[in-house]
Amino acid sequence: EMRKVKDEKRLDGYAKNINTLAATLEAEVNKNIFFATSSKYGSALEAALASQEVPTSVYENLINTTNKNLAPLQRYISLRKKILKVDKVHAYDMGVDLMGTYKFDRSYEDAKKIMIDGLAPLGSAYGDVVKKALNENWIDVYATPQRLDSEYSWSAYDVHPFVLMSYTGDFDDVSSLAYELGTTISTYCASKTQPYDKAKVSGLAGSVAATTNEIMVTKYLIDHAKTNKEKLFLMNGLIGIYQNIFYEQVLGVEFEQEIHKIVEQGDTLTPETLNALWKELESKYYGADYEVDDYASVEWATNLLFYRNFFTCQFPIGMAAANELSQNILDKKPGAVEDYQAFLNSGNSYDPIRTLKNAGVNMNTQQPIDNVIKEFDSLVTDMEKLMKEEGMI
């Protein structure tokens, strides 16, 4: 009940301003449609993907394949329901730590060692840059009153990137450090190997590099867990990464597609329309054991990425590619490390889909989407099995 009250308060301000927020989002959609039409594109989606150099076939494959494979996500929701002993899982139950009293806490020195060891399979050249970033003041580690409390990477050509962290030692911080190092090293490698006009890393390529790191480091932590409780905590953390970056972002992309279709057909984005669409999509994705409360149907209004013209699309595509690349590297597939380094070095010499294909990931096929869903399903299966061994379910 306390979780519900807290969540209601979180969304109360959005609910009170829902008419303004709906009108603002509709204005954003109309802007996207206007510029797409002016540039002779068939739709706002087509224009947005063209700017990201992503073919519409990749987008369509992402949506269609994911919609056919929602069962693993719904199985995870059912597992949460069983562990939490609730009749239905609600939005406010999704952030509950399934391991209860287990506390993950690593000093920054420990985190540095985790980065070096966890990313070692990416090769010695990559490892050397990791060490430079960690030991040569590329990273502002701790939050201070004088600066933004956030995590991100910033770079300029021919200057080493800078990473801003707000490190406290929990799992999210270690995961964020891996993620930001991925972005950082991708821009560093492109800057070192490409001329200025070909050194800019696309949003999709940066997302791939960041997520590859996050997967590699978390799998390293799982493999080196000292107890089953720690292992279960980390497995659930990795499941959360896959859920957040893949499934939830595909849901968001589908929401964006639908609201653009509504306006392109001459209809209006009323609060009722937006709330109903969000509720319908969440119900479809999360399944029968999940209940979307009426107050939570305004969740769409909290997502600022909906004002960035299908920017969300790069995250699930990036996740699928990162899953494929990291698995190739961990499986020691011949040439996988060299192909990945070439991918990082390429900058924007080619469009990101072609660059990924050169690295061994063909996003024009179903395979990367199928494999990221299989990996999620496998993680849920392994966690459920270990929880049964521990007597938790």
PDB file of C-alpha atoms in Angstrom, residues 52 122 133 152 181 196 228 238 264 273 343 376:
ATOM      1  CA  GLN A  52      19.400   7.887 -37.916  1.00  0.00           C
ATOM      2  CA  LEU A 122      37.295  -7.320 -25.432  1.00  0.00           C
ATOM      3  CA  ALA A 133      40.133   6.194 -18.619  1.00  0.00           C
ATOM      4  CA  TYR A 152      26.965  10.864 -18.824  1.00  0.00           C
ATOM      5  CA  LEU A 181      32.876   3.748 -20.376  1.00  0.00           C
ATOM      6  CA  TYR A 196      37.176  14.850 -38.140  1.00  0.00           C
ATOM      7  CA  ASN A 228      23.659 -17.782  -4.437  1.00  0.00           C
ATOM      8  CA  LEU A 238      20.837  -8.268 -15.727  1.00  0.00           C
ATOM      9  CA  GLU A 264      -1.477  11.561 -39.575  1.00  0.00           C
ATOM     10  CA  THR A 273      -6.693   8.648 -26.165  1.00  0.00           C
ATOM     11  CA  PHE A 343      33.317  -1.427 -35.307  1.00  0.00           C
ATOM     12  CA  PHE A 376      16.190 -12.881 -21.649  1.00  0.00           C
TER      13      PHE A 376
END
